Amino acid sequence: LEMDISFAGCVALCGVTLVSAWLVHWVYRWMNPFCNGVLPPGSMGFPIIGETLAFLKASPSLDIPDYFKLRMKRYGPVFKTSLLGQPAVISTDAEANRFILQQEGTMFRLGYPRALTKIFGEKSIEAFHGTIHKFIRRCAYMLFGLQTLKETLLPEMEASVRERLAAWAAMPSVDVRGGAPDARKNIHKTLRDTLAERLGAPAKKHGDLLDIIVEELQGEEPSISEDFAIDMLSTLLFASVFTLSGTIAVAFKSLHDNPDVVQALHYGTEGVSITPLYNSSWMAGHSQPHGSSSERRIVRRSTQI
């Protein structure tokens, strides 16, 4: 019996030793990731989560976030880190970033962490490069250009917001925590049903991005698939909501901190008759110098990186 206990203790000790050695090796490899070259200085943070929490922490100002300020001061303009479970090198140097953007598609390739790919889908826009990526950018520019924005999208958005808010006011509260896990599945189902409906009646045009996608899918040699179209549309939805919320917040804060600008905008729109065309007030504000200048400054300050 004593020999059995001694043998079991030796086996347990060996097991603990092996596990400890494996953990030490794994942590070492995490702190010092393999690289075919020389990595810049930096910190990889905690295992698995890295420095994700510090990166996602809200910044109290519109200046450079504290996450970048601290590391730029400690390590310089280029440093290594770990975000969303993957090692990364962050560059805050203007010349280096310009070179990277100029060499996109040749020396550098657009990419996102695997965690975002799981949210957007394996076939979403960040997984494709070259011709398909240019096709999507061209379509987005055509449909979300200034002319389309002020003549079509903004009036439709304002009408939809008014209608939805009036309907939501009479509805009960929403359990966001319970419904959030099914959000991606519900969005994909809605997009897939809508795309199937459009493919069933391709002759009926709606003047939106789906018209171009349907035309491409029904071509002789389509460069995209239905799965790609669904993932790409969900990605664009997320990108528009993420950037729009920040821009609106910056707009309200900037106008609150500069009452003279609000007064100038108010004087500029006095006497303008508001017609049933929802974008008439926006057109009036955009046509005056104060309005267009304020818009450009707000967009520049709220640029999402």
Short mmCIF file of C-alpha atoms in Angstrom, two decimals:
data_model
loop_
_atom_site.label_atom_id
_atom_site.label_comp_id
_atom_site.label_asym_id
_atom_site.label_seq_id
_atom_site.Cartn_x
_atom_site.Cartn_y
_atom_site.Cartn_z
CA LEU A 1 0.00 0.00 0.00
CA GLU A 2 2.86 2.36 0.87
CA MET A 3 4.54 1.60 -2.48
CA ASP A 4 1.28 2.34 -4.31
CA ILE A 5 0.92 5.67 -2.49
CA SER A 6 4.56 6.52 -3.19
CA PHE A 7 4.17 5.62 -6.87
CA ALA A 8 0.97 7.67 -7.16
CA GLY A 9 2.72 10.61 -5.50
CA CYS A 10 5.61 10.37 -7.96
CA VAL A 11 3.20 10.26 -10.90
CA ALA A 12 1.30 13.27 -9.56
CA LEU A 13 4.55 15.16 -8.97
CA CYS A 14 5.73 14.41 -12.49
CA GLY A 15 2.39 15.53 -13.89
CA VAL A 16 2.45 18.80 -11.94
CA THR A 17 6.05 19.39 -13.03
CA LEU A 18 5.22 18.82 -16.70
CA VAL A 19 2.16 21.06 -16.54
CA SER A 20 4.15 23.78 -14.77
CA ALA A 21 6.93 23.55 -17.32
CA TRP A 22 4.41 23.73 -20.17
CA LEU A 23 2.74 26.78 -18.60
CA VAL A 24 6.09 28.52 -18.12
CA HIS A 25 7.04 27.80 -21.73
CA TRP A 26 3.64 28.95 -22.98
CA VAL A 27 3.83 32.23 -21.02
CA TYR A 28 7.39 32.78 -22.28
CA ARG A 29 6.30 32.26 -25.88
CA TRP A 30 3.37 34.62 -25.29
CA MET A 31 5.64 37.32 -23.90
CA ASN A 32 8.18 36.74 -26.69
CA PRO A 33 6.26 35.83 -29.87
CA PHE A 34 8.09 34.39 -32.85
CA CYS A 35 8.98 36.93 -35.51
CA ASN A 36 11.00 36.69 -38.70
CA GLY A 37 12.88 39.84 -37.79
CA VAL A 38 13.30 42.19 -34.84
CA LEU A 39 10.23 43.22 -32.87
CA PRO A 40 9.97 46.77 -31.50
CA PRO A 41 9.82 47.32 -27.73
CA GLY A 42 6.52 46.90 -25.96
CA SER A 43 4.46 44.72 -23.65
CA MET A 44 2.22 41.76 -24.48
CA GLY A 45 0.11 42.21 -21.35
CA PHE A 46 -1.66 39.30 -19.68
CA PRO A 47 -1.85 35.91 -21.41
CA ILE A 48 -4.76 35.55 -23.86
CA ILE A 49 -6.42 38.93 -23.14
CA GLY A 50 -3.19 40.86 -23.62
CA GLU A 51 -3.80 44.61 -23.36
CA THR A 52 -7.32 44.49 -24.78
CA LEU A 53 -8.99 45.94 -21.68
CA ALA A 54 -6.66 48.94 -21.62
CA PHE A 55 -7.16 49.43 -25.36
CA LEU A 56 -10.96 49.38 -25.11
CA LYS A 57 -11.08 51.64 -22.07
CA ALA A 58 -13.01 54.81 -22.82
CA SER A 59 -10.95 57.96 -23.21
CA PRO A 60 -12.15 61.08 -21.33
CA SER A 61 -11.13 63.47 -24.13
CA LEU A 62 -11.06 63.83 -27.91
CA ASP A 63 -7.27 63.88 -27.86
CA ILE A 64 -5.08 60.81 -28.44
CA PRO A 65 -6.35 58.04 -26.09
CA ASP A 66 -4.35 57.39 -22.93
CA TYR A 67 -3.54 53.88 -24.17
CA PHE A 68 -1.44 55.30 -27.00
CA LYS A 69 -0.06 58.25 -25.04
CA LEU A 70 1.37 56.03 -22.31
CA ARG A 71 2.98 53.56 -24.69
CA MET A 72 4.31 56.21 -27.05
CA LYS A 73 6.02 57.85 -24.09
CA ARG A 74 7.38 54.54 -22.79
CA TYR A 75 8.29 52.68 -26.01
CA GLY A 76 8.28 55.24 -28.81
CA PRO A 77 6.05 55.67 -31.90
CA VAL A 78 6.19 51.95 -32.82
CA PHE A 79 5.56 49.26 -30.21
CA LYS A 80 4.39 45.67 -29.88
CA THR A 81 1.30 44.59 -27.97
CA SER A 82 -1.47 42.00 -27.91
CA LEU A 83 -5.07 42.91 -28.76
CA LEU A 84 -8.12 40.66 -29.01
CA GLY A 85 -6.04 37.54 -28.44
CA GLN A 86 -3.48 38.21 -31.17
CA PRO A 87 -0.01 39.80 -31.17
CA ALA A 88 0.23 43.10 -33.00
CA VAL A 89 2.62 45.93 -33.81
CA ILE A 90 1.12 49.42 -33.55
CA SER A 91 2.60 52.34 -35.44
CA THR A 92 1.81 55.95 -34.54
CA ASP A 93 4.52 57.36 -36.80
CA ALA A 94 3.05 59.43 -39.64
CA GLU A 95 5.73 58.58 -42.20
CA ALA A 96 5.61 54.86 -41.42
CA ASN A 97 1.82 54.81 -41.67
CA ARG A 98 1.93 56.67 -44.96
CA PHE A 99 4.35 54.11 -46.37
CA ILE A 100 2.13 51.24 -45.17
CA LEU A 101 -0.96 52.75 -46.81
CA GLN A 102 0.90 53.37 -50.06
CA GLN A 103 2.11 49.77 -50.16
CA GLU A 104 -1.28 48.21 -49.36
CA GLY A 105 -1.86 45.22 -51.59
CA THR A 106 1.85 44.74 -52.33
CA MET A 107 4.07 44.68 -49.24
CA PHE A 108 1.15 44.91 -46.80
CA ARG A 109 -2.28 43.32 -46.81
CA LEU A 110 -5.47 44.48 -45.13
CA GLY A 111 -6.47 42.26 -42.23
CA TYR A 112 -8.34 42.14 -38.93
CA PRO A 113 -8.07 39.98 -35.78
CA ARG A 114 -9.75 36.58 -35.86
CA ALA A 115 -12.13 37.71 -33.10
CA LEU A 116 -13.66 40.30 -35.44
CA THR A 117 -13.84 37.78 -38.26
CA LYS A 118 -15.97 35.55 -36.03
CA ILE A 119 -18.37 38.45 -35.48
CA PHE A 120 -18.55 39.64 -39.08
CA GLY A 121 -18.25 36.22 -40.73
CA GLU A 122 -15.46 34.30 -42.43
CA LYS A 123 -16.43 35.68 -45.83
CA SER A 124 -16.84 39.32 -44.83
CA ILE A 125 -15.13 42.25 -46.49
CA GLU A 126 -11.95 42.10 -44.40
CA ALA A 127 -11.24 38.54 -45.66
CA PHE A 128 -11.04 39.64 -49.31
CA HIS A 129 -8.45 41.75 -51.07
CA GLY A 130 -7.58 43.09 -54.47
CA THR A 131 -10.36 43.23 -57.06
CA ILE A 132 -13.23 42.33 -54.72
CA HIS A 133 -12.16 44.85 -52.10
CA LYS A 134 -11.96 47.59 -54.73
CA PHE A 135 -15.39 46.57 -56.01
CA ILE A 136 -16.92 46.95 -52.55
CA ARG A 137 -15.24 50.30 -51.95
CA ARG A 138 -16.43 51.59 -55.31
CA CYS A 139 -20.01 50.49 -54.60
CA ALA A 140 -19.97 52.06 -51.16
CA TYR A 141 -18.63 55.34 -52.54
CA MET A 142 -21.27 55.44 -55.28
CA LEU A 143 -24.12 54.79 -52.87
CA PHE A 144 -22.92 56.86 -49.91
CA GLY A 145 -21.53 59.84 -51.79
CA LEU A 146 -22.51 63.41 -50.88
CA GLN A 147 -25.17 63.72 -53.58
CA THR A 148 -26.92 60.47 -52.65
CA LEU A 149 -26.51 61.24 -48.96
CA LYS A 150 -28.30 64.58 -49.00
CA GLU A 151 -30.93 63.74 -51.63
CA THR A 152 -31.92 60.21 -50.65
CA LEU A 153 -30.35 58.70 -47.55
CA LEU A 154 -30.77 61.55 -45.06
CA PRO A 155 -34.48 62.10 -45.83
CA GLU A 156 -35.13 58.36 -45.56
CA MET A 157 -33.14 58.12 -42.32
CA GLU A 158 -35.00 61.02 -40.72
CA ALA A 159 -38.39 59.64 -41.74
CA SER A 160 -37.44 56.17 -40.46
CA VAL A 161 -36.14 57.53 -37.13
CA ARG A 162 -39.32 59.52 -36.54
CA GLU A 163 -41.48 56.50 -37.35
CA ARG A 164 -39.45 54.04 -35.26
CA LEU A 165 -39.18 56.27 -32.20
CA ALA A 166 -42.92 56.84 -32.22
CA ALA A 167 -43.50 53.08 -32.41
CA TRP A 168 -40.90 52.21 -29.75
CA ALA A 169 -42.39 54.69 -27.28
CA ALA A 170 -45.40 52.41 -26.81
CA MET A 171 -43.36 49.19 -26.51
CA PRO A 172 -42.10 47.53 -23.28
CA SER A 173 -38.45 47.55 -22.23
CA VAL A 174 -35.89 45.43 -24.07
CA ASP A 175 -33.60 42.89 -22.40
CA VAL A 176 -30.36 43.74 -24.20
CA ARG A 177 -28.30 41.23 -22.24
CA GLY A 178 -30.62 38.37 -23.13
CA GLY A 179 -31.13 39.31 -26.77
CA ALA A 180 -27.59 40.36 -27.72
CA PRO A 181 -26.20 36.80 -28.30
CA ASP A 182 -28.82 36.21 -31.01
CA ALA A 183 -28.30 39.58 -32.68
CA ARG A 184 -25.83 38.37 -35.31
CA LYS A 185 -27.99 35.37 -36.17
CA ASN A 186 -31.10 37.54 -36.51
CA ILE A 187 -29.28 40.10 -38.65
CA HIS A 188 -27.95 37.40 -40.96
CA LYS A 189 -31.41 35.85 -41.28
CA THR A 190 -32.99 39.19 -42.15
CA LEU A 191 -30.28 39.99 -44.70
CA ARG A 192 -30.48 36.53 -46.24
CA ASP A 193 -34.27 36.72 -46.56
CA THR A 194 -34.06 40.20 -48.08
CA LEU A 195 -31.38 39.14 -50.55
CA ALA A 196 -33.40 36.07 -51.56
CA GLU A 197 -36.43 38.30 -52.14
CA ARG A 198 -34.39 40.67 -54.30
CA LEU A 199 -32.90 37.79 -56.29
CA GLY A 200 -36.43 36.54 -56.94
CA ALA A 201 -37.41 39.87 -58.50
CA PRO A 202 -34.22 41.36 -59.99
CA ALA A 203 -36.10 43.69 -62.34
CA LYS A 204 -37.48 45.71 -59.41
CA LYS A 205 -34.91 48.35 -58.48
CA HIS A 206 -34.64 50.04 -55.08
CA GLY A 207 -31.62 52.28 -55.64
CA ASP A 208 -29.47 50.76 -52.89
CA LEU A 209 -26.43 48.55 -52.45
CA LEU A 210 -28.46 45.38 -52.85
CA ASP A 211 -29.29 46.34 -56.44
CA ILE A 212 -25.59 46.29 -57.33
CA ILE A 213 -25.05 43.04 -55.43
CA VAL A 214 -27.99 41.34 -57.18
CA GLU A 215 -26.71 42.54 -60.55
CA GLU A 216 -23.26 41.14 -59.77
CA LEU A 217 -24.59 37.81 -58.49
CA GLN A 218 -26.69 37.28 -61.60
CA GLY A 219 -23.85 38.09 -63.98
CA GLU A 220 -22.13 35.48 -66.13
CA GLU A 221 -19.01 35.38 -63.95
CA PRO A 222 -19.87 36.87 -60.52
CA SER A 223 -16.86 37.90 -58.45
CA ILE A 224 -18.75 37.51 -55.16
CA SER A 225 -20.98 34.86 -53.57
CA GLU A 226 -24.20 35.11 -51.57
CA ASP A 227 -22.36 34.23 -48.34
CA PHE A 228 -19.86 37.00 -49.00
CA ALA A 229 -22.68 39.47 -49.70
CA ILE A 230 -24.41 38.64 -46.38
CA ASP A 231 -21.21 38.97 -44.33
CA MET A 232 -20.23 42.15 -46.15
CA LEU A 233 -23.61 43.79 -45.53
CA SER A 234 -23.50 42.94 -41.81
CA THR A 235 -19.97 44.39 -41.64
CA LEU A 236 -21.09 47.64 -43.25
CA LEU A 237 -24.01 47.85 -40.82
CA PHE A 238 -21.67 47.50 -37.85
CA ALA A 239 -19.16 49.99 -39.28
CA SER A 240 -21.83 52.61 -39.93
CA VAL A 241 -23.34 52.32 -36.44
CA PHE A 242 -19.93 52.32 -34.72
CA THR A 243 -18.67 55.45 -36.48
CA LEU A 244 -22.00 57.32 -36.53
CA SER A 245 -22.54 57.12 -32.77
CA GLY A 246 -19.11 58.59 -32.06
CA THR A 247 -19.57 61.34 -34.63
CA ILE A 248 -22.94 62.35 -33.18
CA ALA A 249 -21.48 62.44 -29.66
CA VAL A 250 -18.61 64.66 -30.84
CA ALA A 251 -21.07 66.93 -32.66
CA PHE A 252 -23.20 67.48 -29.55
CA LYS A 253 -20.17 68.08 -27.33
CA SER A 254 -18.56 70.47 -29.79
CA LEU A 255 -21.76 72.47 -30.21
CA HIS A 256 -22.31 72.52 -26.43
CA ASP A 257 -18.78 73.83 -25.84
CA ASN A 258 -19.11 76.49 -28.56
CA PRO A 259 -22.44 78.33 -28.12
CA ASP A 260 -21.32 81.06 -30.53
CA VAL A 261 -21.27 78.48 -33.33
CA VAL A 262 -24.78 77.35 -32.40
CA GLN A 263 -25.92 80.98 -32.46
CA ALA A 264 -24.35 81.51 -35.90
CA LEU A 265 -26.01 78.38 -37.24
CA HIS A 266 -29.33 79.51 -35.78
CA TYR A 267 -29.09 82.93 -37.43
CA GLY A 268 -28.10 81.31 -40.71
CA THR A 269 -31.25 79.19 -40.83
CA GLU A 270 -33.70 81.90 -39.73
CA GLY A 271 -36.34 82.54 -42.30
CA VAL A 272 -35.87 79.17 -44.00
CA SER A 273 -39.20 77.49 -44.61
CA ILE A 274 -39.25 73.84 -43.63
CA THR A 275 -41.10 71.85 -46.27
CA PRO A 276 -42.15 68.20 -46.15
CA LEU A 277 -38.79 67.43 -47.78
CA TYR A 278 -36.97 66.25 -44.68
CA ASN A 279 -33.53 67.37 -45.82
CA SER A 280 -34.46 71.02 -46.45
CA SER A 281 -33.13 72.14 -43.06
CA TRP A 282 -29.93 70.18 -43.60
CA MET A 283 -29.48 71.70 -47.06
CA ALA A 284 -29.95 75.18 -45.62
CA GLY A 285 -27.35 74.58 -42.92
CA HIS A 286 -24.93 72.93 -45.31
CA SER A 287 -25.13 75.77 -47.84
CA GLN A 288 -23.91 78.41 -45.37
CA PRO A 289 -20.20 78.83 -44.53
CA HIS A 290 -20.66 78.17 -40.80
CA GLY A 291 -22.57 74.96 -41.49
CA SER A 292 -20.14 73.37 -43.92
CA SER A 293 -17.13 74.43 -41.83
CA SER A 294 -18.65 72.98 -38.66
CA GLU A 295 -19.43 69.71 -40.42
CA ARG A 296 -15.86 69.31 -41.67
CA ARG A 297 -14.36 70.03 -38.25
CA ILE A 298 -16.69 67.61 -36.48
CA VAL A 299 -15.95 64.83 -38.96
CA ARG A 300 -12.20 65.46 -38.65
CA ARG A 301 -12.28 65.39 -34.84
CA SER A 302 -14.42 62.26 -34.69
CA THR A 303 -12.50 60.19 -37.22
CA GLN A 304 -12.64 56.53 -36.11
CA ILE A 305 -9.39 54.56 -36.42
#
